[in-house]
Amino acid sequence: MLPLSEPVLEQPPTPEDPSEQTPPPDVTDEEMKAQPSPAGRTGFWPVLRNPNFLALWLAEIFSQMADKIYLVLMIALISSRFQVEGQPISGWVSAIMIAYTIPAVLFGSLAGVWVDRGPLKQVLIWSNVIRGIMVLAIPLLLYLTEGQTWLFGQPVGFQILLAITFLVSTLNQFFSPAEQVVIPLIVRRSHLLAANSIYTTTTMGATIVGFAVGEPLLSLADTLLEQVGMGEGKEILVGMFYVLSGLVFIRLRLRPRDRSHMSDRHLWADVLDGLNYLQQQPLVRAAMVQLVILFSVFAALAVLAVRLAELIPNLGADQFGILLSVAGLGMGIGALLVGQFGQRFSRQRLALTGSVGMAIMLAILACLEPSMAGSVVCITTLGIFAAALGIPMQTVIQEKTPTDMRGKVFGLQNNAINIALSLPLAVAGLAESWLGLTATLLGLSAIVLLGSWLSHNRTG
């Protein structure tokens, strides 16, 4: 259980930049964000001078790396301990992925509501520390259950991995909305676009590094610890990433929030409040719809990339990760561009440009003769336009949602996005089998344009 008491806040030292000082208790978050940013302070520099944001960012790096390498760790453990020679690993991995996905669908909204009620800083700390402790405990648990079977004759050790994966994902449902709630509390409204750009770049960078070099990093950790007479370096590496993320969050300075008005309310009442709020706020609702479409498209691309890699000369289906990596690279580049120059344009104009650009790139990719160079250019550019769509829309949700509604809204957002990430994994493969790769990519292009047109029309 996460603690329900907020720690006593110590007054932080005054930063060098007066624009980043923690506001006095009688100044609300909304008033702080409404204050104009000092002239000429644009781009990343004002955000990077904010010590609160730096602590949040460093913790995010550790947490993201742990999340991405965790799945690589599970595959390595399955391969070395449970997979029988000649047996495909896909069934084992599918079970792990299902265990990781279920909490996102079941608990996303309720976790967001709890974040509105609970102590933010403690949620951020303990959701990571507990995950780290569970991962660090894996070697001992597997040792104690070695050779034992339980339900359906499956190894007890593998069922322990399923249970830990389920719990790790469940804690992530608390961590994600809490993190999104904190960003607008510690960053000025005028700096939110840059802050979200840094976060998107970090996420994309962790995705590339985690999936591309996760296995070498785990092997290196094993090798280094074996030299000092210790084993199980893989679990120690991932577990310590989670623990370090939680410890860095201790440096955050957050003012206690007034949650007295929520004490007698049922959790489901707050979930309904979040849904009602979205119904009454077309801008927030439209931004969330576009984010759901964006994540759906990229989930579908994760499946279609296997077929595309198979069609590209001198590239095999098992090398589809190269195509996904360049999409992440494109999003990282796009995030840097949006963070540095995006303040010159309205959020809606940036999002419209991103939507149209994504639709064009998907159409070109559909009609292009499969080739390595052409596919890499198209997918990288697609990633750049995706950042131009996603970052402004995430910023709109943060800007337009009042403090006491953020947990509810971000919980619903995480719920919707997790469903959007899950369904296309099943549908995209079937669509490609029935309609072909070209028609499926053109269909995705049409969905992006339709979603953008509907959102633009309903918001004016």
XYZ file of C-alpha atoms in Angstrom:
460
model
C 0.000 0.000 0.000
C 1.185 3.477 -0.770
C 1.326 5.853 2.226
C -1.579 8.235 2.590
C 0.198 11.098 4.343
C 1.968 13.996 2.666
C 5.481 14.763 3.995
C 6.152 18.102 5.605
C 7.412 20.429 2.922
C 10.775 22.047 3.398
C 11.260 25.376 1.752
C 13.653 24.913 -1.177
C 16.622 27.201 -1.653
C 15.974 30.119 -3.959
C 17.148 29.225 -7.474
C 19.309 31.555 -9.486
C 16.484 32.142 -11.940
C 13.720 34.138 -10.195
C 11.222 32.904 -12.755
C 11.528 29.381 -11.336
C 11.060 30.158 -7.647
C 8.505 28.069 -5.799
C 5.436 30.317 -5.337
C 4.395 31.321 -1.840
C 1.513 29.339 -0.308
C -1.042 32.056 -1.047
C -0.348 31.918 -4.810
C -2.272 29.235 -6.695
C -0.802 27.077 -9.426
C -3.067 28.699 -11.981
C -1.915 32.198 -10.975
C 1.711 31.137 -11.165
C 1.257 29.740 -14.664
C -0.585 32.824 -15.825
C 2.373 35.049 -14.948
C 4.279 36.027 -18.059
C 7.626 34.435 -18.709
C 10.579 36.828 -18.724
C 11.136 38.328 -22.157
C 13.358 36.359 -24.433
C 13.162 33.182 -22.339
C 12.039 30.551 -24.835
C 13.121 27.063 -25.813
C 14.646 24.535 -23.420
C 16.962 26.707 -21.323
C 14.375 28.107 -18.842
C 13.007 24.586 -18.243
C 16.453 23.074 -17.748
C 17.260 25.730 -15.130
C 14.300 24.599 -13.055
C 15.732 22.285 -10.310
C 12.352 20.643 -9.736
C 12.059 19.749 -13.395
C 15.645 18.470 -13.495
C 14.867 16.075 -10.632
C 11.714 14.919 -12.401
C 13.565 14.494 -15.683
C 16.436 12.485 -14.175
C 13.966 10.199 -12.410
C 12.079 9.787 -15.695
C 15.276 8.678 -17.459
C 15.886 5.918 -14.895
C 12.233 4.852 -14.893
C 11.916 4.779 -18.682
C 15.111 2.765 -19.056
C 13.873 0.291 -16.452
C 10.483 -0.040 -18.196
C 12.014 -0.724 -21.607
C 14.732 -3.116 -20.404
C 12.254 -4.935 -18.126
C 10.589 -6.655 -21.101
C 14.004 -7.580 -22.513
C 14.844 -9.041 -19.078
C 11.679 -11.152 -19.101
C 12.531 -12.569 -22.530
C 16.081 -13.356 -21.378
C 14.809 -15.163 -18.267
C 12.263 -17.156 -20.257
C 14.889 -18.122 -22.827
C 17.438 -19.240 -20.246
C 15.142 -20.919 -17.683
C 11.833 -22.057 -19.181
C 11.977 -22.406 -22.974
C 12.563 -25.968 -24.137
C 14.963 -26.448 -27.051
C 13.073 -26.335 -30.346
C 10.012 -24.778 -28.691
C 8.899 -21.325 -29.953
C 9.247 -18.556 -27.379
C 6.254 -16.590 -28.677
C 3.726 -18.286 -26.364
C 5.746 -17.476 -23.242
C 6.301 -13.887 -24.364
C 2.617 -13.407 -25.248
C 1.650 -14.411 -21.704
C 4.068 -11.820 -20.293
C 2.680 -9.130 -22.600
C -0.896 -9.954 -21.591
C 0.069 -9.742 -17.901
C 1.638 -6.347 -18.609
C -1.392 -5.043 -20.536
C -4.295 -6.131 -18.290
C -3.616 -3.646 -15.432
C -3.549 -0.765 -17.903
C -7.066 -1.610 -19.052
C -8.457 -2.488 -15.604
C -6.928 0.118 -13.336
C -5.959 3.113 -15.472
C -8.963 5.294 -14.591
C -9.150 4.319 -10.914
C -5.424 4.890 -10.469
C -5.802 8.387 -11.896
C -8.579 9.158 -9.415
C -6.450 7.854 -6.545
C -3.602 10.115 -7.663
C -5.915 13.116 -7.197
C -6.549 11.957 -3.625
C -3.128 10.627 -2.656
C 0.219 12.317 -1.972
C 1.891 12.875 -5.340
C 5.473 12.752 -4.143
C 4.944 9.506 -2.241
C 3.245 7.923 -5.268
C 6.203 8.836 -7.466
C 8.747 7.522 -4.953
C 7.114 4.284 -3.857
C 5.696 3.186 -7.223
C 9.316 2.997 -8.423
C 10.998 1.712 -5.261
C 8.498 -1.141 -4.878
C 8.943 -2.106 -8.535
C 12.695 -2.138 -8.000
C 12.419 -4.350 -4.906
C 10.213 -6.847 -6.767
C 12.672 -7.086 -9.667
C 15.615 -7.473 -7.267
C 13.749 -10.331 -5.562
C 13.341 -12.331 -8.799
C 16.602 -14.373 -8.511
C 15.755 -15.534 -4.966
C 12.160 -16.395 -5.882
C 13.239 -18.385 -8.949
C 15.857 -20.220 -6.872
C 13.330 -21.183 -4.191
C 10.804 -22.500 -6.748
C 13.194 -24.164 -9.199
C 11.743 -27.369 -10.656
C 8.298 -26.839 -9.124
C 5.071 -26.724 -11.131
C 1.646 -25.411 -10.194
C -1.357 -24.286 -12.257
C -1.804 -26.171 -15.556
C 1.555 -27.842 -15.026
C 3.421 -24.609 -15.692
C 6.658 -23.823 -13.810
C 6.034 -21.895 -10.596
C 8.956 -19.646 -11.503
C 7.243 -18.535 -14.715
C 4.007 -17.852 -12.855
C 6.028 -15.704 -10.441
C 7.299 -13.726 -13.439
C 3.693 -13.273 -14.602
C 2.628 -12.059 -11.149
C 5.560 -9.626 -10.854
C 4.897 -8.321 -14.360
C 1.248 -7.750 -13.437
C 2.246 -5.856 -10.273
C 4.940 -3.815 -12.061
C 2.387 -2.735 -14.651
C -0.211 -1.997 -11.941
C 2.194 0.336 -10.126
C 2.945 1.996 -13.448
C -0.739 2.936 -13.705
C -0.247 5.082 -10.579
C 3.118 6.441 -11.635
C 2.130 7.654 -15.129
C -0.779 9.979 -14.197
C 1.106 11.230 -11.118
C 3.999 12.226 -13.355
C 1.696 14.051 -15.757
C -0.004 15.843 -12.857
C 3.337 17.050 -11.480
C 4.654 18.617 -14.703
C 2.213 21.576 -14.789
C 2.708 22.051 -11.035
C 6.443 22.698 -11.350
C 6.674 24.235 -14.854
C 5.238 27.576 -15.973
C 2.436 27.509 -18.530
C 4.704 29.247 -21.060
C 7.301 26.469 -20.642
C 4.961 23.449 -20.841
C 5.558 22.854 -24.551
C 9.323 22.711 -24.032
C 8.935 20.489 -20.959
C 6.710 18.020 -22.830
C 9.161 18.040 -25.731
C 11.987 17.059 -23.382
C 9.824 14.290 -21.957
C 8.908 12.973 -25.387
C 12.561 13.026 -26.433
C 13.461 11.114 -23.274
C 10.761 8.519 -23.873
C 11.790 7.999 -27.479
C 15.456 7.853 -26.540
C 14.738 5.271 -23.848
C 12.704 3.234 -26.348
C 15.570 3.194 -28.846
C 18.256 2.504 -26.252
C 16.183 0.039 -24.253
C 15.108 -2.157 -27.161
C 18.274 -1.737 -29.231
C 20.938 -2.238 -26.549
C 18.883 -3.783 -23.740
C 20.299 -7.274 -24.273
C 23.967 -6.097 -24.447
C 23.425 -3.986 -21.300
C 22.005 -6.966 -19.426
C 24.878 -9.175 -20.582
C 27.394 -6.524 -19.532
C 25.790 -6.305 -16.087
C 26.079 -10.093 -15.701
C 29.735 -10.035 -16.797
C 30.723 -7.213 -14.451
C 29.085 -8.766 -11.394
C 30.529 -12.200 -12.152
C 33.992 -10.629 -11.934
C 33.316 -9.666 -8.310
C 31.801 -13.003 -7.422
C 28.141 -12.037 -7.817
C 25.560 -13.263 -10.294
C 22.145 -12.119 -11.512
C 23.439 -8.820 -12.864
C 20.444 -8.431 -15.186
C 17.924 -8.253 -12.376
C 20.159 -5.962 -10.321
C 20.544 -3.526 -13.249
C 16.791 -3.214 -13.899
C 15.872 -3.187 -10.219
C 18.405 -0.472 -9.403
C 17.122 1.694 -12.271
C 13.670 1.624 -10.640
C 15.076 2.269 -7.148
C 17.249 5.163 -8.352
C 14.211 6.718 -10.049
C 12.302 6.601 -6.768
C 15.207 8.050 -4.780
C 15.673 10.966 -7.197
C 12.024 11.932 -6.680
C 12.910 12.719 -3.054
C 14.446 15.954 -4.371
C 11.081 17.184 -5.651
C 9.588 20.121 -3.759
C 5.785 20.042 -3.937
C 3.282 21.981 -1.854
C 0.588 19.896 -0.115
C -2.722 19.882 -1.987
C -6.120 20.414 -0.424
C -7.924 17.085 -0.837
C -10.497 17.505 1.967
C -13.345 17.895 -0.518
C -12.633 14.386 -1.853
C -12.518 12.484 1.424
C -16.158 11.312 1.428
C -16.503 10.701 -2.297
C -16.531 7.252 -3.861
C -13.794 6.495 -6.378
C -16.305 5.779 -9.123
C -17.937 9.176 -8.540
C -14.629 10.788 -9.365
C -14.257 8.646 -12.498
C -17.680 9.918 -13.622
C -16.549 13.466 -12.826
C -13.630 12.973 -15.188
C -15.914 11.703 -17.948
C -18.320 14.615 -17.422
C -15.441 17.067 -17.552
C -14.287 15.660 -20.902
C -17.841 15.912 -22.181
C -17.936 19.611 -21.280
C -14.450 20.476 -22.592
C -14.269 20.022 -26.389
C -10.643 21.180 -26.603
C -9.429 18.643 -24.039
C -11.599 15.909 -25.519
C -10.367 16.617 -29.051
C -6.747 16.594 -27.894
C -7.247 13.243 -26.197
C -8.925 11.775 -29.286
C -5.991 12.825 -31.438
C -3.537 11.286 -28.959
C -5.509 8.032 -29.012
C -5.392 8.007 -32.826
C -1.666 8.766 -32.755
C -0.888 5.857 -30.425
C -3.206 3.552 -32.385
C -1.337 4.321 -35.596
C 2.031 3.616 -34.021
C 0.773 0.400 -32.437
C -0.427 -0.712 -35.870
C 2.931 0.262 -37.381
C 4.679 -1.968 -34.842
C 2.857 -4.908 -36.437
C 3.068 -3.720 -40.049
C 6.808 -3.076 -39.701
C 7.353 -6.850 -39.599
C 5.730 -7.261 -43.017
C 7.476 -4.179 -44.413
C 10.864 -5.432 -43.248
C 10.119 -8.749 -44.935
C 9.474 -6.975 -48.268
C 12.581 -4.747 -48.151
C 15.546 -6.309 -50.008
C 18.427 -7.391 -47.744
C 16.258 -6.980 -44.646
C 14.461 -9.761 -42.821
C 11.247 -9.832 -40.825
C 13.260 -10.319 -37.626
C 14.972 -6.961 -38.273
C 11.765 -4.930 -38.089
C 13.168 -3.245 -34.969
C 15.345 -1.090 -37.236
C 12.222 0.505 -38.714
C 10.708 1.096 -35.276
C 13.956 2.637 -34.079
C 14.002 5.213 -36.879
C 10.385 6.114 -36.019
C 11.557 6.776 -32.474
C 14.503 8.761 -33.824
C 12.107 10.887 -35.878
C 9.916 11.565 -32.848
C 12.981 12.589 -30.884
C 14.027 15.031 -33.612
C 10.464 16.345 -33.847
C 10.313 16.820 -30.084
C 13.502 18.886 -30.129
C 12.129 21.053 -32.946
C 8.753 21.562 -31.258
C 10.367 22.393 -27.935
C 12.721 24.947 -29.452
C 10.443 26.628 -32.005
C 6.880 25.492 -31.221
C 5.971 28.558 -29.126
C 5.791 30.587 -32.333
C 2.673 28.693 -33.444
C -0.690 27.841 -31.891
C -1.191 24.364 -30.459
C -3.951 23.638 -32.975
C -1.831 24.734 -35.939
C 1.051 22.514 -34.856
C -1.301 19.559 -34.400
C -2.926 20.117 -37.800
C 0.493 20.223 -39.452
C 1.453 17.028 -37.654
C -1.749 15.229 -38.690
C -1.507 16.210 -42.353
C 2.201 15.373 -42.426
C 1.596 11.945 -40.879
C -1.187 11.203 -43.370
C 1.038 12.178 -46.310
C 3.966 10.060 -45.062
C 1.721 7.027 -44.533
C 0.307 7.423 -48.055
C 3.807 7.740 -49.560
C 4.989 4.696 -47.598
C 1.984 2.748 -48.902
C 2.668 3.626 -52.552
C 6.467 3.466 -52.411
C 8.310 0.437 -53.734
C 9.738 -1.219 -50.605
C 13.361 -0.121 -50.157
C 15.594 0.509 -47.188
C 16.418 4.146 -47.982
C 12.872 5.173 -48.912
C 11.299 3.438 -45.913
C 13.787 4.942 -43.457
C 13.219 8.472 -44.798
C 9.413 8.097 -44.734
C 9.255 6.558 -41.266
C 11.705 9.062 -39.771
C 9.688 11.959 -41.230
C 6.518 10.294 -39.973
C 8.012 10.343 -36.481
C 8.825 14.060 -36.774
C 5.233 14.889 -37.716
C 3.952 12.593 -34.939
C 5.830 14.713 -32.399
C 4.282 17.851 -33.917
C 0.868 16.307 -33.253
C 1.398 14.592 -29.914
C 3.342 17.172 -27.903
C 0.971 20.148 -28.475
C -2.058 17.964 -27.726
C -0.537 16.693 -24.459
C 0.270 20.302 -23.568
C -3.322 21.400 -24.279
C -4.631 18.760 -21.846
C -2.242 19.974 -19.142
C -3.041 23.650 -19.748
C -6.828 23.319 -19.875
C -7.328 20.867 -17.007
C -7.618 22.376 -13.496
C -5.422 20.990 -10.732
C -8.149 19.003 -8.941
C -9.180 17.241 -12.183
C -5.762 16.274 -13.554
C -5.476 12.840 -11.973
C -8.939 11.870 -13.200
C -8.294 13.167 -16.715
C -4.798 11.689 -17.032
C -6.056 8.385 -15.654
C -8.757 8.285 -18.329
C -6.171 9.321 -20.906
C -3.836 6.481 -19.907
C -6.769 4.071 -19.985
C -7.759 5.155 -23.496
C -4.179 5.125 -24.787
C -3.484 1.662 -23.378
C -6.583 0.315 -25.109
C -5.483 2.164 -28.257
C -2.112 0.430 -28.005
C -3.677 -3.007 -27.513
C -6.458 -3.276 -30.110
C -4.389 -2.398 -33.217
C -1.897 -5.133 -32.329
C -4.627 -7.636 -33.173
C -6.499 -5.722 -35.899
C -3.525 -4.497 -37.964
C -2.211 -7.991 -38.653
C -5.632 -9.198 -39.796
C -6.157 -6.127 -41.983
C -2.772 -6.624 -43.644
C -3.573 -10.299 -44.299
C -6.962 -9.509 -45.857
C -6.315 -6.185 -47.597
C -2.560 -6.090 -48.111
C 0.075 -3.716 -46.760
C -0.668 -0.884 -49.202
C -4.391 -0.723 -48.455
C -3.795 -0.968 -44.691
C -1.306 1.923 -44.688
C -3.685 4.019 -46.802
C -6.444 3.220 -44.318
C -4.262 4.480 -41.458
C -3.598 7.655 -43.438
C -7.337 8.203 -43.867
C -7.985 7.596 -40.141
C -5.418 10.261 -39.180
C -6.978 12.806 -41.542
C -10.521 11.990 -40.425
C -9.612 12.295 -36.746
C -7.921 15.638 -37.352
C -10.867 16.981 -39.376
C -13.456 15.926 -36.774
C -11.429 17.363 -33.896
C -10.835 20.657 -35.716
C -14.514 21.062 -36.634
C -15.779 20.335 -33.102
C -13.427 22.781 -31.469
C -14.067 25.661 -33.784
